[in-house]
Coordinates of N, CA, C and O in Angstrom, one line a residue:
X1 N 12.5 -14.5 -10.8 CA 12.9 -14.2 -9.5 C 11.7 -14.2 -8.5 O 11.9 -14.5 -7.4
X2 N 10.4 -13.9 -8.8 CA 9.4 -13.1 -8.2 C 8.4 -14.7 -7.5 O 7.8 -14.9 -6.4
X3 N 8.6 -15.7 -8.8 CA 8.4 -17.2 -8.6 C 9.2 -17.5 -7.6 O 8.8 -17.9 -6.5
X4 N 10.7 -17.4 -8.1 CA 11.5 -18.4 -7.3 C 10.6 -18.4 -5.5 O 10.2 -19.1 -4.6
X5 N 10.8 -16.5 -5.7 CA 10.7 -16.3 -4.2 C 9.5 -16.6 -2.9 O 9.5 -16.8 -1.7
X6 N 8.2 -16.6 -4.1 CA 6.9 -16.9 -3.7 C 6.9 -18.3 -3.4 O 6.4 -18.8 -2.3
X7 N 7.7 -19.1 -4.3 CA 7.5 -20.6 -3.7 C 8.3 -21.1 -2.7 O 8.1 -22.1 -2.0
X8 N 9.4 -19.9 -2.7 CA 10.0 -20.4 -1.2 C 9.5 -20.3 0.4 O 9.9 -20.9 1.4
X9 N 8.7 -19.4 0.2 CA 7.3 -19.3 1.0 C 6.4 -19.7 1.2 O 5.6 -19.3 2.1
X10 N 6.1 -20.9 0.4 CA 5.3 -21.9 0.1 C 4.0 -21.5 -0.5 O 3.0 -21.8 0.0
X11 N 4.2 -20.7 -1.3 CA 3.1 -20.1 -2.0 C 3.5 -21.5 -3.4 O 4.6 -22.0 -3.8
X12 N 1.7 -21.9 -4.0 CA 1.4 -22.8 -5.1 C 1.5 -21.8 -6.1 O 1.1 -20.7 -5.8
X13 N 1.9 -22.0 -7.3 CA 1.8 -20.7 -8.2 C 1.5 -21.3 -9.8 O 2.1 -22.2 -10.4
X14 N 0.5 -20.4 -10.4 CA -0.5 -20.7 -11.8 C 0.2 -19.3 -12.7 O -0.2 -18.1 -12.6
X15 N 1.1 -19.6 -13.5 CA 1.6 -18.6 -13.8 C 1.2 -18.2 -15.3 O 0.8 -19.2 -16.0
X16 N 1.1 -17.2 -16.0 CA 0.1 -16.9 -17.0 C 0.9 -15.7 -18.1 O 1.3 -14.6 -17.6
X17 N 1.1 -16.1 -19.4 CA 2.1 -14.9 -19.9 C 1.4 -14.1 -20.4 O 2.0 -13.2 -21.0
X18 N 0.3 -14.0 -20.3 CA -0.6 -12.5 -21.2 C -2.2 -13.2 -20.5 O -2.7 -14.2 -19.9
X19 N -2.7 -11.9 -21.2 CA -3.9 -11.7 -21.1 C -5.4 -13.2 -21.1 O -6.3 -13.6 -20.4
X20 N -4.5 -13.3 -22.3 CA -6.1 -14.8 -22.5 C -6.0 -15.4 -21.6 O -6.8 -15.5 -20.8
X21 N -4.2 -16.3 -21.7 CA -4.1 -17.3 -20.7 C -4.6 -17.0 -19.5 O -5.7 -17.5 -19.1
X22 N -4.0 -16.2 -19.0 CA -4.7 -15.6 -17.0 C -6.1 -16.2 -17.6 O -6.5 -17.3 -17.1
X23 N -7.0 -15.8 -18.6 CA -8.3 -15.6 -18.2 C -8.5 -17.2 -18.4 O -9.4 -17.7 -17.7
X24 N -7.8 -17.9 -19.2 CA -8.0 -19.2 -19.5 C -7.7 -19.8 -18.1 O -8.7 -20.4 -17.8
X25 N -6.8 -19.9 -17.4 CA -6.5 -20.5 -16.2 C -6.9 -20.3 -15.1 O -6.3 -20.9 -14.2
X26 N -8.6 -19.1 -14.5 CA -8.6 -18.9 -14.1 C -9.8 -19.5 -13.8 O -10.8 -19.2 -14.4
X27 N -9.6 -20.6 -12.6 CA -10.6 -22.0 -12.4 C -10.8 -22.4 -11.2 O -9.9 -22.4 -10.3
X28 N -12.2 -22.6 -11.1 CA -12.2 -23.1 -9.2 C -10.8 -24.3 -9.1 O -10.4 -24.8 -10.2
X29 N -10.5 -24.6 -8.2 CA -10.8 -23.9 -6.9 C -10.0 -22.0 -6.9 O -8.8 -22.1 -6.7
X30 N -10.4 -20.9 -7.0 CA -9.9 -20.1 -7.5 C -8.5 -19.7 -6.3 O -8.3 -19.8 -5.1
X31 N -7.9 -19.0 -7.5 CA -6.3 -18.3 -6.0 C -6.9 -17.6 -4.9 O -7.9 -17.1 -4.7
X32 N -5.9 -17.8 -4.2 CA -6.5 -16.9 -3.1 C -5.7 -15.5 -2.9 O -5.9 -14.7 -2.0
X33 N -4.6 -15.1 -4.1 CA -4.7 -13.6 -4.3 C -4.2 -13.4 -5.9 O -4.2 -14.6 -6.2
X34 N -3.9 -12.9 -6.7 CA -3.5 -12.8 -7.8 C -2.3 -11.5 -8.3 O -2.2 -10.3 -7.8
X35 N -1.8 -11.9 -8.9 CA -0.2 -10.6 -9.4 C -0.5 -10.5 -10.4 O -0.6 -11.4 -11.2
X36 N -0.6 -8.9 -10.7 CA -0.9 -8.7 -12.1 C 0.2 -7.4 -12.5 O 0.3 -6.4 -11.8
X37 N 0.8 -7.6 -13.5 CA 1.6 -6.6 -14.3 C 0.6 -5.5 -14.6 O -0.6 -5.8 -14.8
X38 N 0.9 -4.1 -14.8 CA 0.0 -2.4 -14.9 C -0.8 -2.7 -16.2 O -2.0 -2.8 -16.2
X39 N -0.2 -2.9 -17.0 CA -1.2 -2.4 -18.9 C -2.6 -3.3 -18.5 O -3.6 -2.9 -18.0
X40 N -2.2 -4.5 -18.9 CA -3.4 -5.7 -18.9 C -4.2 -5.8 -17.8 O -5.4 -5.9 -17.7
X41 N -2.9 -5.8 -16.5 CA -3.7 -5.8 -15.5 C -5.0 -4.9 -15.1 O -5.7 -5.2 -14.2
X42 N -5.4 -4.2 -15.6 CA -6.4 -3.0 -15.5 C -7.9 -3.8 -15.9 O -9.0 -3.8 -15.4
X43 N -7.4 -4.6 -17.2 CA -8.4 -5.0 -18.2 C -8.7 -6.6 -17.1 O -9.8 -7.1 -17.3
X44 N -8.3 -7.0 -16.5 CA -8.1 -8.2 -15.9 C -8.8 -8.4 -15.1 O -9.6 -9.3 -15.1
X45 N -8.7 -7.4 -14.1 CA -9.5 -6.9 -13.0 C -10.8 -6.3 -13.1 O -11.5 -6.1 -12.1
X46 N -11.2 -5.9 -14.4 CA -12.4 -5.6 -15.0 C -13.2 -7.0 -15.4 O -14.4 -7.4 -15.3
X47 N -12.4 -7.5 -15.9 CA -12.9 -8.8 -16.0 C -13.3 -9.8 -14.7 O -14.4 -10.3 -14.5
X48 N -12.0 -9.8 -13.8 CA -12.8 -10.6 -12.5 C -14.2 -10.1 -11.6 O -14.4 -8.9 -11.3
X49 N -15.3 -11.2 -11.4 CA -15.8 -10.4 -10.9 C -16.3 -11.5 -9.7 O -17.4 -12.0 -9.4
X50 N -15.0 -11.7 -9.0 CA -14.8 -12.3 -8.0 C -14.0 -11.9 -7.0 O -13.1 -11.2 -7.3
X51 N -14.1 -12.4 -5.5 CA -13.6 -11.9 -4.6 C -12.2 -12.2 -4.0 O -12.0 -12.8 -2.9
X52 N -11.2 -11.8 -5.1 CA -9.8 -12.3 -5.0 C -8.9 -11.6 -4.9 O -8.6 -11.1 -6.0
X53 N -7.9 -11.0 -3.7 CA -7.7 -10.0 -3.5 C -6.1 -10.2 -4.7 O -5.3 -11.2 -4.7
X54 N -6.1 -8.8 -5.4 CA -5.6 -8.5 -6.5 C -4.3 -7.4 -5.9 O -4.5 -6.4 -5.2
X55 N -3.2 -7.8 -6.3 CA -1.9 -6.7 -6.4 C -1.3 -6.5 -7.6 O -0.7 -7.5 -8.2
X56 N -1.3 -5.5 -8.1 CA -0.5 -4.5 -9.6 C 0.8 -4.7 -9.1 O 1.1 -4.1 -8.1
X57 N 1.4 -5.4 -9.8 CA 2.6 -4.4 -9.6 C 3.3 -4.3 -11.1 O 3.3 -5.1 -12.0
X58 N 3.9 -2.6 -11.0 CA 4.2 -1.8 -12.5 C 4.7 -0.7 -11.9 O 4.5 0.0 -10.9
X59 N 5.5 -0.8 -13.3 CA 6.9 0.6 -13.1 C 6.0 1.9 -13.3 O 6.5 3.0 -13.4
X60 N 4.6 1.8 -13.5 CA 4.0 3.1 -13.5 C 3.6 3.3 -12.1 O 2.7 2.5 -11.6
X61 N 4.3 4.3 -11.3 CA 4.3 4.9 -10.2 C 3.5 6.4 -10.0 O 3.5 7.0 -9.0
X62 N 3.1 6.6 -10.8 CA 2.5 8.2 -11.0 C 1.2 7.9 -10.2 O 0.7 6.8 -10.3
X63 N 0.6 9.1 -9.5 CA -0.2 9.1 -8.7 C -1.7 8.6 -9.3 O -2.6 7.8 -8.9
X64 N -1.6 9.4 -10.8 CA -3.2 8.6 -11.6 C -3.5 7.7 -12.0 O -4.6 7.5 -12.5
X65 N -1.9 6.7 -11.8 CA -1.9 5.2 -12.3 C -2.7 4.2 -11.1 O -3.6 3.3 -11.2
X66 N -1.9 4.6 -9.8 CA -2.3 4.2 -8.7 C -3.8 4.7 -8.8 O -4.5 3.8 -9.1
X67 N -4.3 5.7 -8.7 CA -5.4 5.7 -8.5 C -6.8 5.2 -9.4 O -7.8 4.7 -9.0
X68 N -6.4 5.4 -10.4 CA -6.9 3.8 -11.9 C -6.6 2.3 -11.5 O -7.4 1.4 -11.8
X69 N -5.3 2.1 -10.6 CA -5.8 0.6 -11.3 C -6.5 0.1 -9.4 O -6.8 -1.0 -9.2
X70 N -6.5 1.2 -8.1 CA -7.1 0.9 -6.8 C -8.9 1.1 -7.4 O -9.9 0.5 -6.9
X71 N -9.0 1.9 -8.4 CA -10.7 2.6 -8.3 C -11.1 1.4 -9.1 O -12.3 1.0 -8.9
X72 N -10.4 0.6 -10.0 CA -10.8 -0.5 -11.0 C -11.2 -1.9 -10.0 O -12.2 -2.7 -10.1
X73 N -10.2 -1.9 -9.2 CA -10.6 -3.1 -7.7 C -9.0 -3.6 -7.4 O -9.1 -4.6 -6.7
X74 N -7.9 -3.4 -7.7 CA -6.0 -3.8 -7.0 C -6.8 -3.4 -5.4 O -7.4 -2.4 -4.9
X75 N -6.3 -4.8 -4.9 CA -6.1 -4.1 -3.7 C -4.9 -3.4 -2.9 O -4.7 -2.7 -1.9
X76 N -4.1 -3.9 -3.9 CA -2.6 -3.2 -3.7 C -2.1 -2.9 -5.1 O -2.2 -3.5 -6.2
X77 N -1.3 -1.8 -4.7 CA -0.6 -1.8 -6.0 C 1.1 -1.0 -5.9 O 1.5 0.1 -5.5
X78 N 1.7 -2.3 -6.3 CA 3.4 -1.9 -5.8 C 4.0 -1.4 -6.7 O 3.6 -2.1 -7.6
X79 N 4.9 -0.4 -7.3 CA 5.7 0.1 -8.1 C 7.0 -0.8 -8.0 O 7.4 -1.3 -7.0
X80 N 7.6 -0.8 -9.1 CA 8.9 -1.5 -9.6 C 9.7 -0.3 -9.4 O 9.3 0.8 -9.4
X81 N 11.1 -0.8 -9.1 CA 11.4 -1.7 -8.5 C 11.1 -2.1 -7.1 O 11.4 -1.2 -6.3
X82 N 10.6 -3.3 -6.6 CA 10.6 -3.8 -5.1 C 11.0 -4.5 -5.0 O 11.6 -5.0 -5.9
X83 N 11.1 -4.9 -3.7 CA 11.8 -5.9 -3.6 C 10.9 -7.1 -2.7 O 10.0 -7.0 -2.0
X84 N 11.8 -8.3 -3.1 CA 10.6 -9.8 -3.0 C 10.2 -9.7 -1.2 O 9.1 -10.2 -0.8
X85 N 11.0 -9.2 -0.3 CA 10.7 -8.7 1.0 C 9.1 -8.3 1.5 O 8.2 -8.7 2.2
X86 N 9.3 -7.1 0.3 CA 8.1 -5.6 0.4 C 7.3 -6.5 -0.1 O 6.2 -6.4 0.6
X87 N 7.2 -7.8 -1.1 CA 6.3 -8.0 -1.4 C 5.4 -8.8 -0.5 O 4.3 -8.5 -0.2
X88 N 6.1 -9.9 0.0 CA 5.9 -10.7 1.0 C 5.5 -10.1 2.2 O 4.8 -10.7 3.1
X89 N 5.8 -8.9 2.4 CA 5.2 -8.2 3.8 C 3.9 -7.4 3.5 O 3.4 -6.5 4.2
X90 N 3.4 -7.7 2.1 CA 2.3 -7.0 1.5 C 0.8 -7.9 2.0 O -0.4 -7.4 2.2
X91 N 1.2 -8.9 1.9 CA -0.3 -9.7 3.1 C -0.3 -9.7 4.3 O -1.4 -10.1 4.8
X92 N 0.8 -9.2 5.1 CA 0.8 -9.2 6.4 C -0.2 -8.2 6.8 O -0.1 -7.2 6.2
X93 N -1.5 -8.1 8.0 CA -2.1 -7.1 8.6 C -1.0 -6.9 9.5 O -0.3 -7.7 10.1
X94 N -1.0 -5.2 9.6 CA -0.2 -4.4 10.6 C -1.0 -4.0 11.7 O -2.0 -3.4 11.4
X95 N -0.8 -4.4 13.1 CA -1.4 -4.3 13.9 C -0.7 -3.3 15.2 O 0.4 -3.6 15.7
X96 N -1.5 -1.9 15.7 CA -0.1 -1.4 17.0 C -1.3 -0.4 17.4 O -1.9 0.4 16.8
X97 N -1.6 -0.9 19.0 CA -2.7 -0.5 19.7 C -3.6 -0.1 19.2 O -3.8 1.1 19.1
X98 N -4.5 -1.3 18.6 CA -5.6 -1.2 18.0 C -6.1 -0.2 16.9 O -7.3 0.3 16.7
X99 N -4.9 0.0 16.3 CA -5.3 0.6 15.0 C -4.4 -0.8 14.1 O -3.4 -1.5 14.3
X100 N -5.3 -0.8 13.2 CA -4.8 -2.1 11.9 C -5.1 -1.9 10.4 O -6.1 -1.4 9.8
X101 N -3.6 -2.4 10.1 CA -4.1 -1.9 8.4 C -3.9 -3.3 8.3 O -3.4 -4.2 9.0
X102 N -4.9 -3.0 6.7 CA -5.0 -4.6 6.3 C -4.6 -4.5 4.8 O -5.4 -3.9 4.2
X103 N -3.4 -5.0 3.9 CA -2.7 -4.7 2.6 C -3.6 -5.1 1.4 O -3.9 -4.5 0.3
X104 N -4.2 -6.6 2.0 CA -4.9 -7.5 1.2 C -6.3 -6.5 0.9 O -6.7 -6.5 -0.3
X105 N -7.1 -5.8 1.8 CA -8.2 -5.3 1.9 C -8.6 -3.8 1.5 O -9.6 -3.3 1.1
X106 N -7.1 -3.1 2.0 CA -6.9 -1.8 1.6 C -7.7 -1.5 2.5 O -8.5 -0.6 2.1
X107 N -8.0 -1.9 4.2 CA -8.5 -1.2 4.9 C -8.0 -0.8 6.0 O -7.0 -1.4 6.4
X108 N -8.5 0.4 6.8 CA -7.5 0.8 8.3 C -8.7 0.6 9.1 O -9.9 0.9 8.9
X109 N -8.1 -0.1 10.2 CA -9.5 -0.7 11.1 C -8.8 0.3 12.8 O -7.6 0.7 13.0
X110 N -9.9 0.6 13.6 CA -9.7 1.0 14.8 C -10.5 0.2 16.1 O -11.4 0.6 16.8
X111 N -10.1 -0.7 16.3 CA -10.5 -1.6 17.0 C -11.6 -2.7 15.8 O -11.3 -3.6 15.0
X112 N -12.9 -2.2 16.1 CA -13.5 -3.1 14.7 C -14.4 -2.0 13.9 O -15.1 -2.2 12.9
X113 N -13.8 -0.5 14.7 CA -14.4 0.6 13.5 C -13.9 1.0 12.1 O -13.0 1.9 12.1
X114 N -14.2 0.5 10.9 CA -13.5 1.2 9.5 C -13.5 2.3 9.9 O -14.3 2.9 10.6
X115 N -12.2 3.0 9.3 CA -11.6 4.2 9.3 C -11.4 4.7 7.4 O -10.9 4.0 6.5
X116 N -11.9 6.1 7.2 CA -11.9 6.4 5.9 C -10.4 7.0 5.7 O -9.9 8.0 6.1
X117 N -10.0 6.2 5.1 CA -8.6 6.9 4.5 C -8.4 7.3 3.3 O -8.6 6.3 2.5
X118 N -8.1 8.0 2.8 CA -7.7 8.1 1.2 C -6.4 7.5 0.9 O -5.5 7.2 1.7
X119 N -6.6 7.2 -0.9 CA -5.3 6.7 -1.2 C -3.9 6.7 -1.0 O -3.1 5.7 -0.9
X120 N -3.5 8.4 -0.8 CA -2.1 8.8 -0.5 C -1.9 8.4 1.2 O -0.9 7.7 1.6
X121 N -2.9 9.0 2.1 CA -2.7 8.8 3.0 C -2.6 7.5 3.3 O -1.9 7.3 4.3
X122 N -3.1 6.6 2.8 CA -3.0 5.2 3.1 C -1.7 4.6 3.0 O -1.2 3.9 3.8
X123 N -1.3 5.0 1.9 CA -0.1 5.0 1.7 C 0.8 5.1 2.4 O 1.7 4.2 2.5
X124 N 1.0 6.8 3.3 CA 1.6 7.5 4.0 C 1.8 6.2 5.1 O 2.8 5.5 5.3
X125 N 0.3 6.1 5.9 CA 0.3 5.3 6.8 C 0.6 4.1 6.7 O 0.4 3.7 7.8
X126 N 1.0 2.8 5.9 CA 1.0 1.8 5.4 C 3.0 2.0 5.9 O 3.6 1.4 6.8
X127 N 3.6 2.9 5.1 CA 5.0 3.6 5.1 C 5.2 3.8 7.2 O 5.8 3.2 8.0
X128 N 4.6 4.6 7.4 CA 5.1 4.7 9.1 C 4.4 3.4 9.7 O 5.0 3.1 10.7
X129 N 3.5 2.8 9.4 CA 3.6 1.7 10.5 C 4.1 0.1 10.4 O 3.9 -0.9 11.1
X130 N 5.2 0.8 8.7 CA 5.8 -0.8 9.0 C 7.4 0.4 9.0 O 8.4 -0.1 8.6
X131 N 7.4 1.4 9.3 CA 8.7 2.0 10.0 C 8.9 3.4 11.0 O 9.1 4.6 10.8
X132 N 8.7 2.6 12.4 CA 8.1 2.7 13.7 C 9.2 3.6 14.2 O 10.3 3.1 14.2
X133 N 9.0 4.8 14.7 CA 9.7 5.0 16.0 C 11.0 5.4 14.8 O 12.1 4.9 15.0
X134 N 10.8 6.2 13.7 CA 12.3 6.9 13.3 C 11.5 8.1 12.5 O 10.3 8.2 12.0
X135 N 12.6 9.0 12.4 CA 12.3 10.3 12.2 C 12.6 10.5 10.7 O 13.8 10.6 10.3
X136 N 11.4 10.6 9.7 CA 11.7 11.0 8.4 C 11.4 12.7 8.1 O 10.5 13.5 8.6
X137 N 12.7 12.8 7.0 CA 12.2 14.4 6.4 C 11.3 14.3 5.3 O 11.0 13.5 4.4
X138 N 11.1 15.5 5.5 CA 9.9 15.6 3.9 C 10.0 15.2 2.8 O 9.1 14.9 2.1
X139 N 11.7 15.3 2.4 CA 12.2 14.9 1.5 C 12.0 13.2 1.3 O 11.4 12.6 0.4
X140 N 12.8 12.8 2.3 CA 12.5 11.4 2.5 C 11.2 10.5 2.6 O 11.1 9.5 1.9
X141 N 10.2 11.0 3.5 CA 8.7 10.5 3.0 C 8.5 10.4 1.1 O 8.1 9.5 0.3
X142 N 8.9 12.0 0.9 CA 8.3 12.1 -0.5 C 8.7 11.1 -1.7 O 8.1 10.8 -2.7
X143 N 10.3 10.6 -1.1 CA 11.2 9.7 -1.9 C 10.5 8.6 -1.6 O 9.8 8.1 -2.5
X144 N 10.4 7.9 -0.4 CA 10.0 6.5 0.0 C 8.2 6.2 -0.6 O 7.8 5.2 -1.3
X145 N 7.5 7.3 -0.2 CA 6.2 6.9 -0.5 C 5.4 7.7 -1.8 O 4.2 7.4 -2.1
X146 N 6.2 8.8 -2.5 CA 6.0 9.0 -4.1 C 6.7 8.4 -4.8 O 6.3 7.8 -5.8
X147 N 8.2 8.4 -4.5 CA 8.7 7.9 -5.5 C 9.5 8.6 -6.1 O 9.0 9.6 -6.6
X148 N 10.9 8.4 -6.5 CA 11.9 9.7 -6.7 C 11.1 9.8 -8.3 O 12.3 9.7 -8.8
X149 N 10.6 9.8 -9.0 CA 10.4 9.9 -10.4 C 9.2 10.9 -10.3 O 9.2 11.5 -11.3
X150 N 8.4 11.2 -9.5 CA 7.6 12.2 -9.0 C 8.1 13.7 -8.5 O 8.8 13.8 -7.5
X151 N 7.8 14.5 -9.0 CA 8.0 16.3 -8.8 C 6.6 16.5 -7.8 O 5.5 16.6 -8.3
X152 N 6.6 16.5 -6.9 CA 6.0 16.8 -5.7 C 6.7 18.0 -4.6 O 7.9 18.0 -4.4
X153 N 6.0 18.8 -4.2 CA 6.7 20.1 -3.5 C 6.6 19.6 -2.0 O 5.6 18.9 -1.7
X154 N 8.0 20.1 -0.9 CA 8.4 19.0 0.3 C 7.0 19.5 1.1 O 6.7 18.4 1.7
X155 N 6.0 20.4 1.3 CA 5.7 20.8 1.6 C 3.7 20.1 1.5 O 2.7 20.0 2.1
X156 N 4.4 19.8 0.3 CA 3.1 18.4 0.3 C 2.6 18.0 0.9 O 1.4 18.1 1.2
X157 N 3.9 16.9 1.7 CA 3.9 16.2 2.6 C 3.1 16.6 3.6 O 2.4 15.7 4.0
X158 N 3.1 17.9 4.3 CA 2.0 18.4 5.4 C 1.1 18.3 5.3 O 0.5 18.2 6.4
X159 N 0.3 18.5 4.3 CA -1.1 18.6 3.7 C -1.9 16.9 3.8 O -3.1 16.6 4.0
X160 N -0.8 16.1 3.5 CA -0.5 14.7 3.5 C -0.8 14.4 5.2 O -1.8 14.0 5.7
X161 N 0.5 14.6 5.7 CA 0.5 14.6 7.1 C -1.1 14.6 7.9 O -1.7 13.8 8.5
X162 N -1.3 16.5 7.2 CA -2.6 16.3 8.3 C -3.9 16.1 7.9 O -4.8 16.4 8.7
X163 N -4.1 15.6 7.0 CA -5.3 14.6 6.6 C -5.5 13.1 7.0 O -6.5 12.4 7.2
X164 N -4.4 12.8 7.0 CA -3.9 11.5 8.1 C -4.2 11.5 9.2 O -5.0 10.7 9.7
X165 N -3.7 12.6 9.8 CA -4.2 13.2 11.4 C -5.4 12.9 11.5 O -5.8 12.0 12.2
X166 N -6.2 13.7 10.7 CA -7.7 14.2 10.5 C -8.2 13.0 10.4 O -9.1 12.7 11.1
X167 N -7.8 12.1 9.7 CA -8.6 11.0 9.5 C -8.4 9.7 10.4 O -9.0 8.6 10.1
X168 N -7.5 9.8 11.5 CA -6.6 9.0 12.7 C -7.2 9.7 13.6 O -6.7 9.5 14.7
X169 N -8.4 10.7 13.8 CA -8.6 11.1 14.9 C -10.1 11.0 15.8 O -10.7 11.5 16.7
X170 N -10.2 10.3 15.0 CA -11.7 9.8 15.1 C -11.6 8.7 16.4 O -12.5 8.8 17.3
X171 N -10.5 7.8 16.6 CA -10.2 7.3 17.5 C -8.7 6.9 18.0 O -8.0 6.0 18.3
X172 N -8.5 8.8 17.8 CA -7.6 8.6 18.8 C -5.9 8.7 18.5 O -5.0 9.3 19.2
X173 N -5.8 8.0 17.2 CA -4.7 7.8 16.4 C -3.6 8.4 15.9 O -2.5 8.0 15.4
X174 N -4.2 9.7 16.0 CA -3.7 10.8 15.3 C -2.9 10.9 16.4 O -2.2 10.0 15.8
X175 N -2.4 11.1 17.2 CA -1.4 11.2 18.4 C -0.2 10.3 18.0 O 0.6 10.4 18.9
X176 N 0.0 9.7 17.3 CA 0.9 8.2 16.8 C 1.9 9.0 15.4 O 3.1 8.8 15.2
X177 N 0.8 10.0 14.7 CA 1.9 10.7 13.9 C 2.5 11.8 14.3 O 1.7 12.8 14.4
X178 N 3.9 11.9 14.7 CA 4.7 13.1 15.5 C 5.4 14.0 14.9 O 6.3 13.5 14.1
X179 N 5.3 15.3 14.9 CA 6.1 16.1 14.3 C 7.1 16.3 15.2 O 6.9 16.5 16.4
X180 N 8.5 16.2 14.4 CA 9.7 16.5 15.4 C 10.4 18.0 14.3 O 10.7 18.1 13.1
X181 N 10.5 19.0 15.4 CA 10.5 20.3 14.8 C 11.7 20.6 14.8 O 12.5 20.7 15.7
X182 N 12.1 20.8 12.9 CA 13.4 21.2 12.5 C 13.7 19.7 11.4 O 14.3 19.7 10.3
X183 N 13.2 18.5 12.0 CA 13.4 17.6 11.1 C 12.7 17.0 10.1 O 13.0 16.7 9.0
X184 N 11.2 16.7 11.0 CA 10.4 15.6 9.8 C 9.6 15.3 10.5 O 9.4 16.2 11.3
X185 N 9.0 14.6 10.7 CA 7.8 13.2 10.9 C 8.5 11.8 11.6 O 9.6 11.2 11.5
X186 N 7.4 11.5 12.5 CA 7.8 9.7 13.3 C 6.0 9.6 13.4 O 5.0 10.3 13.7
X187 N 6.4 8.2 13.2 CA 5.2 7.5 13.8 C 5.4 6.6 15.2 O 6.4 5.8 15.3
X188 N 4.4 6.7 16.2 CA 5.1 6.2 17.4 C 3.9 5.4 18.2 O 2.7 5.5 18.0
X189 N 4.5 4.8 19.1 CA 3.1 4.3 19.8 C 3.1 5.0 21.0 O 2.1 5.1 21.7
X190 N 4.6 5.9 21.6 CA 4.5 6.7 22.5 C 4.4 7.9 22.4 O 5.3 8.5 21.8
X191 N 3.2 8.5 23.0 CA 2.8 9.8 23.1 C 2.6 10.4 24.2 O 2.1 11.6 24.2

C-alpha cells in the first residue's frame, strides 16, 4: 500500500526486503530520502554515513524508541498505524509567520534563527502547526502526540506545553500556543 501510494505522487522507488539488500542497493545516484522499518532500521542508519534524510517508521511508539532511533540520525520517525496522508505531509516545511518547521531536517526555524527544541516538544509543535486554530484537551494532545499505548499523566502535557513556550520565546512564538481555560490548548496565529 505504502508503494502503491508513493508512486502515485510520483515518487521513483528502490525497494529492499531486509537488511543486506538496502545496503546492497544503496548506489549513486543516491535517494533523496529513505523508509526504514524500527529493528534494522537502527542498524541501517548507523551504517549510512551520508546525507539522506531518513524516516523510521514502526509500531514501536514508546518515547525511548523515538528517542534511539532520532539520536542514531531518523530524521523522522512515524509510529504505525499512519496513514499514507501523514506520511506524504511528512516532507512538507510548515510555514505561519515566520516560524518553520522542517520534517525532513527535524528543524524549527524563526525567520533564519535555529530554534532549540527538544524531541517531545517538537513533536508537540509539529501536532499544532499542522492543526491550527482548534482547541485540544490534555487528554487529546496526549492521545494524538503519545499515543494511546502510552500511560502518561494529563498533566504532562503542561510541563510539555511550557517548555514549548520557553523554547518559542526567544522570538516571539510563544504567543501562538494558547491556553483556553477549562478546556485545553490551540495553536493560533492570532494573539
Amino acid at each position: 500500500m505504502l508503494c502503491f501510494v508513493l508512486e502515485q505522487n510520483d515518487y521513483q522507488l528502490i525497494e529492499a526486503e531486509d537488511y543486506d539488500s538496502a545496503v546492497g542497493k544503496l548506489i549513486e545516484p543516491w535517494p533523496d530520502s529513505i523508509l526504514l522499518p524500527g529493528g534494522s532500521g537502527i542498524q541501517f542508519i548507523k551504517h549510512l554515513k551520508r546525507d539522506i534524510p531518513v524516516m523510521m517508521l514502526t509500531a514501536r511508539g514508546e518515547e525511548k524508541d523515538r528517542m534511539c532511533g532520532l539520536e542514531v540520525g531518523a530524521d523522522d520517525y512515524i509510529t504505525k498505524p499512519f496513514s499514507p496522508k501523514e506520511l506524504m505531509a511528512v516532507e512538507e516545511v510548515i510555514e505561519m509567520q515566520g516560524l518553520s518547521l522542517n520534517p525532513s531536517s527535524h528543524r524549527v526555524m524563526s525567520e533564519s534563527t535555529p530554534l532549540e527544541i527538544e524531541p517531545t516538544e517538537y513533536k508537540l509543535l509539529h501536532f499544532f502547526m499542522t492543526h491550527l486554530e482548534r482547541v485540544y484537551s490534555r487528554e487529546q494532545l496526549l492521545n494524538y502526540v503519545w499515543g494511546t499505548n502510552v500511560y502518561v499523566e494529563d498533566r504532562t502535557i503542561d510541563v510539555h506545553i511550557r517548555r514549548l513556550r520557553k523554547a518559542l520565546e526567544v522570538s516571539g512564538h510563544d504567543r501562538m500556543v494558547q491556553t483556553v481555560r477549562g478546556t485545553g490548548y490551540r495553536f493560533s496565529a492570532h494573539y
